[in-house]
Short mmCIF file of C-alpha atoms and ligand atoms in Angstrom, two decimals:
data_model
loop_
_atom_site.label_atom_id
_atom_site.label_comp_id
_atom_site.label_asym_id
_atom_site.label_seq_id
_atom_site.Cartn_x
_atom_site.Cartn_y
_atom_site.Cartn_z
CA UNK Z 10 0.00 0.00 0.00
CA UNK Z 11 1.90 3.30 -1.15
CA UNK Z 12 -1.73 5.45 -1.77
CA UNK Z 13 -2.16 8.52 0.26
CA UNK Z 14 -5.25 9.49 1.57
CA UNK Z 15 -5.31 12.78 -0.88
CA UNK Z 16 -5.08 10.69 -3.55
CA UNK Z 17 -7.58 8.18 -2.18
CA UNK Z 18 -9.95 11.61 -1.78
CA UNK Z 19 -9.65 12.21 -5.68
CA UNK Z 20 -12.02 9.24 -6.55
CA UNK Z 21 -15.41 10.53 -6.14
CA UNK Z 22 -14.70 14.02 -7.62
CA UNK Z 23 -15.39 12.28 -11.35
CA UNK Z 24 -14.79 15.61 -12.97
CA UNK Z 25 -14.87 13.75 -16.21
CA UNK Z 26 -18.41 13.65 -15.80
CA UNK Z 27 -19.58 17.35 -13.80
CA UNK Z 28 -21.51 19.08 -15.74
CA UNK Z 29 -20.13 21.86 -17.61
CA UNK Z 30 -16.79 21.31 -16.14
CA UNK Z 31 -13.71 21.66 -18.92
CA UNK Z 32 -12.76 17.82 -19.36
CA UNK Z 33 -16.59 17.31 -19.50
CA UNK Z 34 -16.81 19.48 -22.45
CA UNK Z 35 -13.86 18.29 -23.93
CA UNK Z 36 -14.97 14.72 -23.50
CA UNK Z 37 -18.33 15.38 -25.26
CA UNK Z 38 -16.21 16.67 -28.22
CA UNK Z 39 -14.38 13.87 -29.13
CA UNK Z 40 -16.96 11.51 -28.30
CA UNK Z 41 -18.87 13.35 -31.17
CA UNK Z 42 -16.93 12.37 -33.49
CA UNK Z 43 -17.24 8.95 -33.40
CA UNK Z 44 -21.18 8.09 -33.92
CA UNK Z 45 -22.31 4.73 -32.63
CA UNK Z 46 -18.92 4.07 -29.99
CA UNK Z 47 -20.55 2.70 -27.13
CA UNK Z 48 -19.00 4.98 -24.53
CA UNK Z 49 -18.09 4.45 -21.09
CA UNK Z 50 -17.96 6.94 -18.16
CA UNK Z 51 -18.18 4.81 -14.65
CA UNK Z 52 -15.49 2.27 -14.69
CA UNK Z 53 -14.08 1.98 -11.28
CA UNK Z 54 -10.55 3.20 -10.86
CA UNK Z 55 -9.50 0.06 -8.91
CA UNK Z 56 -8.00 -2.84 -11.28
CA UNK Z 57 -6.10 -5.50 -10.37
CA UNK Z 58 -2.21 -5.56 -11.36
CA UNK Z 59 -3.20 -8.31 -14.18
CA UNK Z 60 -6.11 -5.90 -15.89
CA UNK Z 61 -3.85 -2.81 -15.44
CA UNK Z 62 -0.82 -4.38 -16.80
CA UNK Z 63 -0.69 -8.49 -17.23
CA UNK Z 64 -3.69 -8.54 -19.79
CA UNK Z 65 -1.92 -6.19 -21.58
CA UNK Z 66 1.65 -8.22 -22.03
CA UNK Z 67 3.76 -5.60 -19.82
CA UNK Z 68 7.05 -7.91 -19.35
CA UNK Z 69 7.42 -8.77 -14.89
CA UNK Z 70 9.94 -6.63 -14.76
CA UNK Z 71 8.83 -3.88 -16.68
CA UNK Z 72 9.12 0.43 -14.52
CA UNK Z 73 5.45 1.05 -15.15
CA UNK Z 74 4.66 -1.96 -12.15
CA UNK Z 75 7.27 -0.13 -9.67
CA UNK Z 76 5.68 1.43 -6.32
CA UNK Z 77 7.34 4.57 -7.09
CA UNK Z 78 5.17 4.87 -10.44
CA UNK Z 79 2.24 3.30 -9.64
CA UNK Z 80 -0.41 3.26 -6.77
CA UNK Z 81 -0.93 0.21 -5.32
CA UNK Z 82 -3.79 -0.92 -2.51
CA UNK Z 83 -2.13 -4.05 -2.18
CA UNK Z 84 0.57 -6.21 -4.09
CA UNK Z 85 -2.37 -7.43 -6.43
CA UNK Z 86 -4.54 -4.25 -6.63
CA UNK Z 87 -3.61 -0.71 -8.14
CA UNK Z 88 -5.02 2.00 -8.68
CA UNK Z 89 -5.14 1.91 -13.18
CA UNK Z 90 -2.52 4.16 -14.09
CA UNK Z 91 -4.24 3.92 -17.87
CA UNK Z 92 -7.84 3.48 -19.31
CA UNK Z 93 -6.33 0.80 -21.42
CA UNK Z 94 -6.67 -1.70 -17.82
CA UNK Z 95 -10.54 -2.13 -19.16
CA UNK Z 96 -9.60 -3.07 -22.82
CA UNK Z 97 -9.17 -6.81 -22.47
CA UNK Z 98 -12.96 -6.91 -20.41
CA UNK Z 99 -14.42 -4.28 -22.87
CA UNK Z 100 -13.63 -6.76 -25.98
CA UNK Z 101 -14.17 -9.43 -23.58
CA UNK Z 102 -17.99 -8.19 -23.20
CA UNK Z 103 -18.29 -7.63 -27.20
CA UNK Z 104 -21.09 -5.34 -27.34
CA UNK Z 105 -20.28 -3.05 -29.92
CA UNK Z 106 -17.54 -2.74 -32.80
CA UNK Z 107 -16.06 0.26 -31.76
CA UNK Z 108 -15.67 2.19 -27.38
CA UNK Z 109 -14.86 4.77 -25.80
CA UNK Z 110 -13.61 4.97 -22.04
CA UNK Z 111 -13.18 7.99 -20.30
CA UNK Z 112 -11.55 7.61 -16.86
CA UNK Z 113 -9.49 8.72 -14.01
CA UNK Z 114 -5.90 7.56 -13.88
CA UNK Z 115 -3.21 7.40 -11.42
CA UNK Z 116 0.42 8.04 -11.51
CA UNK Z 117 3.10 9.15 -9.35
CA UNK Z 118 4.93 11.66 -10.78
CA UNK Z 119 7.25 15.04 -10.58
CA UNK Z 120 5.28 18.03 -9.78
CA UNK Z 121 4.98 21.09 -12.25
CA UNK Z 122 2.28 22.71 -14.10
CA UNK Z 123 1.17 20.09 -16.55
CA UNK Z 124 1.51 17.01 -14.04
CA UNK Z 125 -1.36 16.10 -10.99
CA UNK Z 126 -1.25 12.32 -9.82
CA UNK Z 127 -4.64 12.23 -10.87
CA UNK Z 128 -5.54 12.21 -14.24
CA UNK Z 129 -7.90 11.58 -17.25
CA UNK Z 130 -7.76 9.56 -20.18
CA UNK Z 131 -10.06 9.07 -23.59
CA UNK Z 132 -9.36 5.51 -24.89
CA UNK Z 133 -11.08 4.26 -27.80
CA UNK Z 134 -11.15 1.15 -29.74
CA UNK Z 135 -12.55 -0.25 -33.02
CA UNK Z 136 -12.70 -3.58 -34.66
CA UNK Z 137 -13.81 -5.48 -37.35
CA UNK Z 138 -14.83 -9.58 -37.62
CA UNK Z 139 -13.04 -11.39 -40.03
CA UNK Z 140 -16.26 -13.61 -40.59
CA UNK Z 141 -18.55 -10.46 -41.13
CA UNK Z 142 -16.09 -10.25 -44.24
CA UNK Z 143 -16.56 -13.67 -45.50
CA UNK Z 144 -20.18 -13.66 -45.00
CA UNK Z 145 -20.19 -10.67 -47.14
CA UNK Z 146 -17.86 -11.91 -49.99
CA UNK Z 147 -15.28 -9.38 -48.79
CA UNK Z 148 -11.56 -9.45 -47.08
CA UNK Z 149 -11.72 -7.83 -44.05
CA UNK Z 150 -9.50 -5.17 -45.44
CA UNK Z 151 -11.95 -4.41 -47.95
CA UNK Z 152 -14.36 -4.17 -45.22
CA UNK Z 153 -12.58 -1.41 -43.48
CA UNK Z 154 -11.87 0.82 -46.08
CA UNK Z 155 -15.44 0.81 -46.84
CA UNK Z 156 -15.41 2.18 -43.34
CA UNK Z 157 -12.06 4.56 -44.20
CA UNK Z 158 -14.27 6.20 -47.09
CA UNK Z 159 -17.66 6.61 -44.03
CA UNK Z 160 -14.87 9.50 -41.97
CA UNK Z 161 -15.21 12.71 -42.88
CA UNK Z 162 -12.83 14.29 -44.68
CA UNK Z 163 -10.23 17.49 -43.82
CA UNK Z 164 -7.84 19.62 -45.86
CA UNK Z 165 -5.00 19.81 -43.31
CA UNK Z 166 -1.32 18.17 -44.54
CA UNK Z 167 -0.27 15.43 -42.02
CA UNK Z 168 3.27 14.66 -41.91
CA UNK Z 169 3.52 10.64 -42.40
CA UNK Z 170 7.17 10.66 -43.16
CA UNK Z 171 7.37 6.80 -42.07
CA UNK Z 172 6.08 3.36 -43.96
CA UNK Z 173 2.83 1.67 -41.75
CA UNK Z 174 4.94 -1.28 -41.00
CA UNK Z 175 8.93 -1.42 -40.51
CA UNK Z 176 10.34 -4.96 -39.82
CA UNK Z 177 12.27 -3.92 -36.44
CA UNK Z 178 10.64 -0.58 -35.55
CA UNK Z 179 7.25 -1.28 -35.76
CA UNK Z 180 6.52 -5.03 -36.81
CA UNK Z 181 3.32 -6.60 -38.53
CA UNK Z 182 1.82 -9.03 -36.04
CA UNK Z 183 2.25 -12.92 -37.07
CA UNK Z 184 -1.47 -13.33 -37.76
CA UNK Z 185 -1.92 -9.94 -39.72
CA UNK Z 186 -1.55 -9.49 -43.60
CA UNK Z 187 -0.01 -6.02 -44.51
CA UNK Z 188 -3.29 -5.24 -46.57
CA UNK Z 189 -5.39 -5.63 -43.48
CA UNK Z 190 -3.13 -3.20 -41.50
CA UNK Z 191 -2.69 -0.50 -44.11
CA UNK Z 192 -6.25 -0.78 -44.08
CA UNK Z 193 -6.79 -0.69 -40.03
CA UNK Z 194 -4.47 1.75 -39.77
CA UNK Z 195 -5.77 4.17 -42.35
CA UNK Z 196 -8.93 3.63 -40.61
CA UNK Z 197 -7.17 4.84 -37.24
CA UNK Z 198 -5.57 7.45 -38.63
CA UNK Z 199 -8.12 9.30 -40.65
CA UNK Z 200 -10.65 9.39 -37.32
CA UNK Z 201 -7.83 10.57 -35.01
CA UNK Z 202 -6.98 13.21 -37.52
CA UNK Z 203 -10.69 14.22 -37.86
CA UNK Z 204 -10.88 14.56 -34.15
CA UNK Z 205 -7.43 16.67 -33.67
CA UNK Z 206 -9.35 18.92 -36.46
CA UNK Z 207 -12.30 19.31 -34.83
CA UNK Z 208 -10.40 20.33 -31.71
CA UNK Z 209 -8.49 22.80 -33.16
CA UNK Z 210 -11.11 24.27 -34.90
CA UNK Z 211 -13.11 24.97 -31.40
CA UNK Z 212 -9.55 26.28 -30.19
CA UNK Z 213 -9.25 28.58 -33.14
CA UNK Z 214 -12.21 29.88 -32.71
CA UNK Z 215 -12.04 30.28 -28.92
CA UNK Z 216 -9.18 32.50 -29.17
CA UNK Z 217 -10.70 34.32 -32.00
CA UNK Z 218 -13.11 35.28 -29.43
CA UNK Z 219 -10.68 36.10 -27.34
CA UNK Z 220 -7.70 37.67 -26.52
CA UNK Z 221 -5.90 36.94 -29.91
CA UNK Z 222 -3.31 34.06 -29.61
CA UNK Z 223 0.16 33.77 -31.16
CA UNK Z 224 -0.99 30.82 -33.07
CA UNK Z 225 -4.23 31.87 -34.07
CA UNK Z 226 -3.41 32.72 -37.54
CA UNK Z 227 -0.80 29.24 -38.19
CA UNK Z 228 -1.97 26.74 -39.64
CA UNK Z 229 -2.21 23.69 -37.92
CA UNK Z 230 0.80 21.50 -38.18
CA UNK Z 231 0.29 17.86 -36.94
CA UNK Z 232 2.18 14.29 -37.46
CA UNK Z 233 2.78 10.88 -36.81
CA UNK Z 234 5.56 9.53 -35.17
CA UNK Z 235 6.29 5.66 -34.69
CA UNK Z 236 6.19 4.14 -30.76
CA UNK Z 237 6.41 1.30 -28.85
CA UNK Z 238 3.14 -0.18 -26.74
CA UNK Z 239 3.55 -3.76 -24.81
CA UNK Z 240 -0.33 -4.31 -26.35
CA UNK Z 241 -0.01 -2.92 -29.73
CA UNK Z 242 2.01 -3.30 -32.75
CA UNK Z 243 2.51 -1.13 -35.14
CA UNK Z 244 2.29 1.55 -32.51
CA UNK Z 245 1.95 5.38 -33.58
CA UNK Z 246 2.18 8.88 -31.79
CA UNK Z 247 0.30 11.89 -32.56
CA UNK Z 248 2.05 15.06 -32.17
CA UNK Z 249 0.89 18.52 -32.62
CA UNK Z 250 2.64 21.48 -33.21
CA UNK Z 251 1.91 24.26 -30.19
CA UNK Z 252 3.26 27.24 -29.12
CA UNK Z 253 6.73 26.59 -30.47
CA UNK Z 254 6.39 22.49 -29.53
CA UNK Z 255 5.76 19.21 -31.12
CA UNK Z 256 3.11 18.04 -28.49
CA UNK Z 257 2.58 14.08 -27.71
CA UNK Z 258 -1.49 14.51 -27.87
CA UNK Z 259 -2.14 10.33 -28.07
CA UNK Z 260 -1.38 6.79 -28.43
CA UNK Z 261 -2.32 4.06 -30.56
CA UNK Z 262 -2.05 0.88 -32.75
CA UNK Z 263 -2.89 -2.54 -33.84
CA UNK Z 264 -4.12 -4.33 -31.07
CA UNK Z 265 -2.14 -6.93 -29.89
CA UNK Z 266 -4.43 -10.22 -31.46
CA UNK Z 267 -3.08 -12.39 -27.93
CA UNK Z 268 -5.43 -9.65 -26.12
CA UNK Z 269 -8.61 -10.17 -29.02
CA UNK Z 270 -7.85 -13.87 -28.34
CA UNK Z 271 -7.67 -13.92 -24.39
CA UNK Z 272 -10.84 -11.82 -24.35
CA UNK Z 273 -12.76 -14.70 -26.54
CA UNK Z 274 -12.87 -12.77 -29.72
CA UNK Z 275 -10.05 -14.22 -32.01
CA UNK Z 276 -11.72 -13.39 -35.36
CA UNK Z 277 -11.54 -9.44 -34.30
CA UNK Z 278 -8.96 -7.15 -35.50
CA UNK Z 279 -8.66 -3.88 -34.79
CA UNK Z 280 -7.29 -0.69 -33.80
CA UNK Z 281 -7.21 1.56 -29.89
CA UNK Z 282 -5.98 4.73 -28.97
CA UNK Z 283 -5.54 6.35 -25.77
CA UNK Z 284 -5.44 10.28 -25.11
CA UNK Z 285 -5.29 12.66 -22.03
CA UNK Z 286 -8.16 15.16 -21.59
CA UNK Z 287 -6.09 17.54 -19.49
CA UNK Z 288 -3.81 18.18 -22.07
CA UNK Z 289 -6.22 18.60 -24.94
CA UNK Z 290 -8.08 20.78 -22.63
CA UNK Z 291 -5.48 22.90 -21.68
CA UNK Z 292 -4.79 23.45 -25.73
CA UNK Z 293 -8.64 24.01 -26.27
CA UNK Z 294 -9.10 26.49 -23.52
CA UNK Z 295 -5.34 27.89 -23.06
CA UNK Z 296 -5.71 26.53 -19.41
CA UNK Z 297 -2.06 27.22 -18.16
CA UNK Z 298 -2.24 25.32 -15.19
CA UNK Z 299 -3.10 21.24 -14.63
CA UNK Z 300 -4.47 21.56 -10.71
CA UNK Z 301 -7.09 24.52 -11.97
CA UNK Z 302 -9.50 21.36 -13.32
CA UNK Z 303 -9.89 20.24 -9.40
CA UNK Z 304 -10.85 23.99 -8.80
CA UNK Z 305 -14.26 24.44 -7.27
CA UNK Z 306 -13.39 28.39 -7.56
CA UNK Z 307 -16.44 29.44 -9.25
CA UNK Z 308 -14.17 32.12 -11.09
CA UNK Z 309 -12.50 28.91 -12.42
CA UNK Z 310 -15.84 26.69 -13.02
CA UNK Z 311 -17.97 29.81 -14.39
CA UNK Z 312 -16.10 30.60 -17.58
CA UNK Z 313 -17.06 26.94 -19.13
CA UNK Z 314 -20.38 26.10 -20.99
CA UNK Z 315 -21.35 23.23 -22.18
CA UNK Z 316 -23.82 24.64 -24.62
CA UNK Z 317 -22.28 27.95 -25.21
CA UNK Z 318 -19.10 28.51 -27.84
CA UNK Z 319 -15.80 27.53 -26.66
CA UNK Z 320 -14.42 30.75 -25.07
CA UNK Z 321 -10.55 30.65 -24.06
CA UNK Z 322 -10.10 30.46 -20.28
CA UNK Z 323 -9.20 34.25 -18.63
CA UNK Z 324 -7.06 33.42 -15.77
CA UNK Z 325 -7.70 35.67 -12.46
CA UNK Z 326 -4.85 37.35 -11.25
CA UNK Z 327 -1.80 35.30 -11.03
CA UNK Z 328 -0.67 35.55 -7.21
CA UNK Z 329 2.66 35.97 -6.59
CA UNK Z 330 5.04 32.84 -6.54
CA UNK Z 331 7.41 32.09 -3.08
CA UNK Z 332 10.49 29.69 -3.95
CA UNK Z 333 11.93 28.08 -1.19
CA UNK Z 334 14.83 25.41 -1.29
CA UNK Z 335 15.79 22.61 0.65
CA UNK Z 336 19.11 20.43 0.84
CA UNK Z 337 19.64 17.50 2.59
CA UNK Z 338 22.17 14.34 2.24
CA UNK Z 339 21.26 11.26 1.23
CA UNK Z 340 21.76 8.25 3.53
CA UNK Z 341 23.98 5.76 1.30
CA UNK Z 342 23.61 2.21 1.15
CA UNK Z 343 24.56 -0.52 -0.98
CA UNK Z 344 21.06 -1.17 -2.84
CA UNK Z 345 20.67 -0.55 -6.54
CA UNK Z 346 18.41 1.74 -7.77
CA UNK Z 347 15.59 2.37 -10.46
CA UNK Z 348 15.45 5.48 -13.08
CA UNK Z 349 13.57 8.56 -12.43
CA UNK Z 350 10.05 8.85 -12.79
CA UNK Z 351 9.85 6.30 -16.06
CA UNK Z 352 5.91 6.32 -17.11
CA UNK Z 353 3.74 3.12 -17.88
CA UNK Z 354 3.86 4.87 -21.39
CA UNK Z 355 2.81 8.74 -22.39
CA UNK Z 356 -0.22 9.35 -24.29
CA UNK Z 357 -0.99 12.51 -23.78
CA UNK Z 358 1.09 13.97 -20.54
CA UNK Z 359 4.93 14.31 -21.14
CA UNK Z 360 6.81 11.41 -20.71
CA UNK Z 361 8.97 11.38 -18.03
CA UNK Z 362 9.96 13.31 -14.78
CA UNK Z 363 11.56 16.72 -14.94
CA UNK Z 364 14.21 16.18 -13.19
CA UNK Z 365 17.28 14.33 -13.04
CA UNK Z 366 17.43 10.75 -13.73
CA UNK Z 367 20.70 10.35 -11.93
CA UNK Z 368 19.35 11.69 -8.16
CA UNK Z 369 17.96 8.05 -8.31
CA UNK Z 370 20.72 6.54 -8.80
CA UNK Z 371 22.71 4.05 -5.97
CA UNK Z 372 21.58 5.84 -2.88
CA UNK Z 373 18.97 4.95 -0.33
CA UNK Z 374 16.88 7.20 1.78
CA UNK Z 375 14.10 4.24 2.71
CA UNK Z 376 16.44 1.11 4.52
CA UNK Z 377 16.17 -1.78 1.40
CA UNK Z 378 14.72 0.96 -1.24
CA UNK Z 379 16.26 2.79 -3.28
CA UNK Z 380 15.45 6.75 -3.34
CA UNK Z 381 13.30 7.82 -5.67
CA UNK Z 382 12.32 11.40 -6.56
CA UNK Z 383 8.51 10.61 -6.31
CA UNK Z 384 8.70 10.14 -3.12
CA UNK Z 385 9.56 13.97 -2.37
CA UNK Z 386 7.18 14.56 -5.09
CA UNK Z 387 4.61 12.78 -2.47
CA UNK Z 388 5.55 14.12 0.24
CA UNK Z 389 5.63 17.81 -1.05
CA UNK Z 390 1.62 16.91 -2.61
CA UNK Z 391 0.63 15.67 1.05
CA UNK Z 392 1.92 18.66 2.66
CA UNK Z 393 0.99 21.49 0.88
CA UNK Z 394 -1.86 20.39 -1.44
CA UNK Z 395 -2.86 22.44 -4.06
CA UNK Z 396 -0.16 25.37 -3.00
CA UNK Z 397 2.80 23.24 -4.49
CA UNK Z 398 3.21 24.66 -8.21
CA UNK Z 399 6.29 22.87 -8.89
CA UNK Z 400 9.01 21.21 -7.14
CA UNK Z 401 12.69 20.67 -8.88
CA UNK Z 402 16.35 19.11 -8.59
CA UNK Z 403 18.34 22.37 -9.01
CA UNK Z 404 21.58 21.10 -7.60
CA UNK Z 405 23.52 18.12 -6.97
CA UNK Z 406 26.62 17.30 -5.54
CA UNK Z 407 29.04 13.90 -4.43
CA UNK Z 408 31.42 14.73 -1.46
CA UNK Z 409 34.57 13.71 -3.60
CA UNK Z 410 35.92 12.39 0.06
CA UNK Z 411 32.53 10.31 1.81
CA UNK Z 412 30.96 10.05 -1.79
CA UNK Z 413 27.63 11.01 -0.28
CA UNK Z 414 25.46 12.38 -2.37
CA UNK Z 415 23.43 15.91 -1.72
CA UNK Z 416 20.35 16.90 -3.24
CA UNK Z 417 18.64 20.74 -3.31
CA UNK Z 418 14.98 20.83 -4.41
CA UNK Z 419 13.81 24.14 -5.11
CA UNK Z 420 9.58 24.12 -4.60
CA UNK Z 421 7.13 27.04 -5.99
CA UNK Z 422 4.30 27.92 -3.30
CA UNK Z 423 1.40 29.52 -5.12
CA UNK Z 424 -1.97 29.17 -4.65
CA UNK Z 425 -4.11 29.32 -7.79
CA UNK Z 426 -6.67 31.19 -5.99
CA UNK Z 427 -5.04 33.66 -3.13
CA UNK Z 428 -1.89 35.35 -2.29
CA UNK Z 429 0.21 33.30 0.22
CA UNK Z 430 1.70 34.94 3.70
CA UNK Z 431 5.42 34.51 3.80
CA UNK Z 432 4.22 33.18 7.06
CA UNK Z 433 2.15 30.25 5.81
CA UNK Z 434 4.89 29.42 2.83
CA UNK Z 435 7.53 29.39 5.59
CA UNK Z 436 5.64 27.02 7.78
CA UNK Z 437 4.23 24.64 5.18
CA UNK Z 438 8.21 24.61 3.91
CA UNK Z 439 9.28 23.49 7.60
CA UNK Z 440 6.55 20.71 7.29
CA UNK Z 441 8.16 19.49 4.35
CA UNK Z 442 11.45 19.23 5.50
CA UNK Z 443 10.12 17.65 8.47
CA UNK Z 444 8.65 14.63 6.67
CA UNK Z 445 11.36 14.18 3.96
CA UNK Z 446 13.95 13.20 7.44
CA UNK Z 447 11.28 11.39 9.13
CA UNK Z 448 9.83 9.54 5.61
CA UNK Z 449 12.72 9.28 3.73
CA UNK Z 450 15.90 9.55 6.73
CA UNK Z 451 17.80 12.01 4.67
CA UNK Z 452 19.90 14.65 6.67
CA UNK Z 453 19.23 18.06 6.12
CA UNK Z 454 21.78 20.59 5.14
N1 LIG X 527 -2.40 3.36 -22.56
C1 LIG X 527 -1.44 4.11 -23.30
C2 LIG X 527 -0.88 5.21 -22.36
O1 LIG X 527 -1.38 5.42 -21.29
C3 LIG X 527 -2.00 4.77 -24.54
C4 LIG X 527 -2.45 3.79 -25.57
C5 LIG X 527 -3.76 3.30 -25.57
C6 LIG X 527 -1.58 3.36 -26.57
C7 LIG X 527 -4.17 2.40 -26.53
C8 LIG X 527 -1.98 2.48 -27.52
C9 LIG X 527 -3.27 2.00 -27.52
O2 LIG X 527 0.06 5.86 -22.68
#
């Protein structure tokens, strides 16, 4: 058990389904663009490990099961860390050709303005029965591109630079024929496109509403990238181009035919994806700030409609920020140690902590476990709650005599929705340092 009570508290917010609330809206969006997906809003965030990861061929020993990524209730429960935990049940149950899960996830993580512990994610699936295509005199790749030429179509240039299939990058499944996959994947391709239009569109015209934004005017610049998923293969990226950025908005692939099997349906083939509302929300609105979505601020909750246009999000008055650092030293033992804050895989929310991967390295704070940077991530979360904007590794340093190892963390107290005293930022910091000796055993500085 490594879940904290605040995260524990998150559960029955369900902001994925308030009423006018922001991931709400966004939600609606993309679920109307794909008529007649049977779509799913109450799945329970509790899975066990094998849902959340086994069903899904994740190797034993792969980062995503570690307790310092993942929230566990006990060694065989966890909290999901990705909507795609429900995918082997959801073509299990069969009752429609193509879903759509929205969800809460969990994942321990750094702290900054685009990363909470908490979560939501848009999967979606579609497939197609290879006997539906025999009974109608068709291969099944036939059968999907009728469905390719059903998707609406945009005038936007997507950058495909790589071939569908590549041998050692991103292999054709035994069981597959190259003809059905060009097919499924066109068929993937063309509705996540449609849907990354239709988003952008609403953002366009939010900020032409608005306060004009840099990128108002650009034209929309998105592509496909190849990746790697334990339960699909070929796997693909979507990235957008934003303010300056190639953003990771999703992703997706061939489903794995071992999960289509397992779940009963062998003669299924098909394709899922897997998205993050926050983000897509935060480009839709110009949100600049991930914790704002558990606001219950009604200068926050106010400016969102569900049946009125999309207007860009006018942030109230930005309160001033109060940085204040701690040092301690690490207490060194002879364990090993993992990386720093390695993801289950992105989709959606950037893909790995912030901060150094070597902090993690060879040095112990917990007797038997290595340290890991979540773990002042935690802590920092459980003191101060929403007041923690960011937290980062700004210097460290091995005493070339002891070899110890020192660590500074520099955190950002701001409140979204009041100014702080010095007073209250001073005591919450003494709390912190507090916990990280008696939690972790490290000796201040
Ligand atoms: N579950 C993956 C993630 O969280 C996203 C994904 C879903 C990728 C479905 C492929 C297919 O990053």
């Amino acid at each position: 058990m490594n879940t904290p009570s605040s995260i524990i508290s998150a559960i029955p917010r369900h902001l994925h389904t308030q009423p006018d609330h922001p991931l709400t809206i966004t939600r609606q969006l993309i679920e109307s663009r794909f008529p007649g997906y049977k779509t799913h809003n109450e799945l329970f965030p509790v899975v066990s490990v094998h849902q959340n990861f086994d069903s899904l061929g994740f190797p034993p020993d792969h980062i995503g099961r570690s307790r310092t990524d993942t929230y566990y209730l006990n060694k065989d429960t966890v909290l999901r860390t990705h909507t795609s935990a429900h995918q082997a049940d959801t073509f299990r149950a069969n009752e429609s050709e193509g879903y759509l899960i929205s969800a809460d996830v969990y994942r321990r993580d750094a702290i900054d303005r685009s990363h909470y512990p908490v979560f939501h994610q848009m999967e979606g699936a579609r497939t197609w029965d290879r006997r539906t295509a025999e009974k109608e005199g068709k291969t099944l790749a036939q059968l999907v591109w009728d469905d390719v030429a059903k998707i609406p179509k945009h005038n936007i240039e997507v950058a495909d630079p790589n071939p569908t299939i590549h041998p050692e990058r991103n292999p054709l499944q035994a069981t597959h024929s190259a003809e059905e996959v060009e097919a499924i994947a066109a068929h993937l391709k063309r509705s996540l496109e449609d849907v990354v239009v239709a988003i952008f569109n609403a953002a366009k015209t939010a900020s032409d509403a608005g306060s004009p934004s840099a990128d108002a005017d650009e034209p929309l610049k998105v592509r496909w990238v190849e990746a790697y998923f334990p339960f699909t293969s070929p796997s693909w990226e979507l990235e957008v181009f934003w303010q300056g950025d190639w953003l990771e908005v999703l992703g997706s692939g061939i489903v794995q035919q071992s999960i289509l099997s397992n779940a009963g349906v062998p003669d299924r083939l098909g394709w899922a994806f897997g998205l993050g509302l926050e983000r897509i929300a935060m480009l839709l609105y110009s949100i600049p700030d991930i914790r704002l979505f558990w606001s219950t601020d009604t200068r926050f909750l106010s400016q969102f409609s569900a049946v009125a246009p999309i207007k860009r999000f006018v942030p109230f008055s930005k309160y001033p920020a109060c940085f204040k650092d701690v040092s301690f030293w690490l207490r060194t033992t002879s364990s090993a140690a993992g990386g720093a804050g390695h993801r289950v895989s992105p989709s959606g929310i950037s893909a790995s902590g912030s901060a150094s991967a070597s902090a993690s390295a060879t040095v112990s704070a917990i007797p038997g476990q290595a340290f890991h940077e979540n773990d002042v991530m935690e802590i920092a979360r459980e003191v101060c709650g929403e007041v923690v904007e960011d937290v980062r590794l700004v210097d460290e340093f091995v005493h070339p005599k002891t070899g110890r190892k020192s660590l500074c963390y520099r955190v950002n107290y701001r409140s979204l929705e009041r100014t702080l005293t010095n007073e209250e930022a001073n005591e919450l910091h003494e709390r912190f340092r507090q916990q990280l000796v008696d939690k972790l055993g490290v000796e201040l500085r």
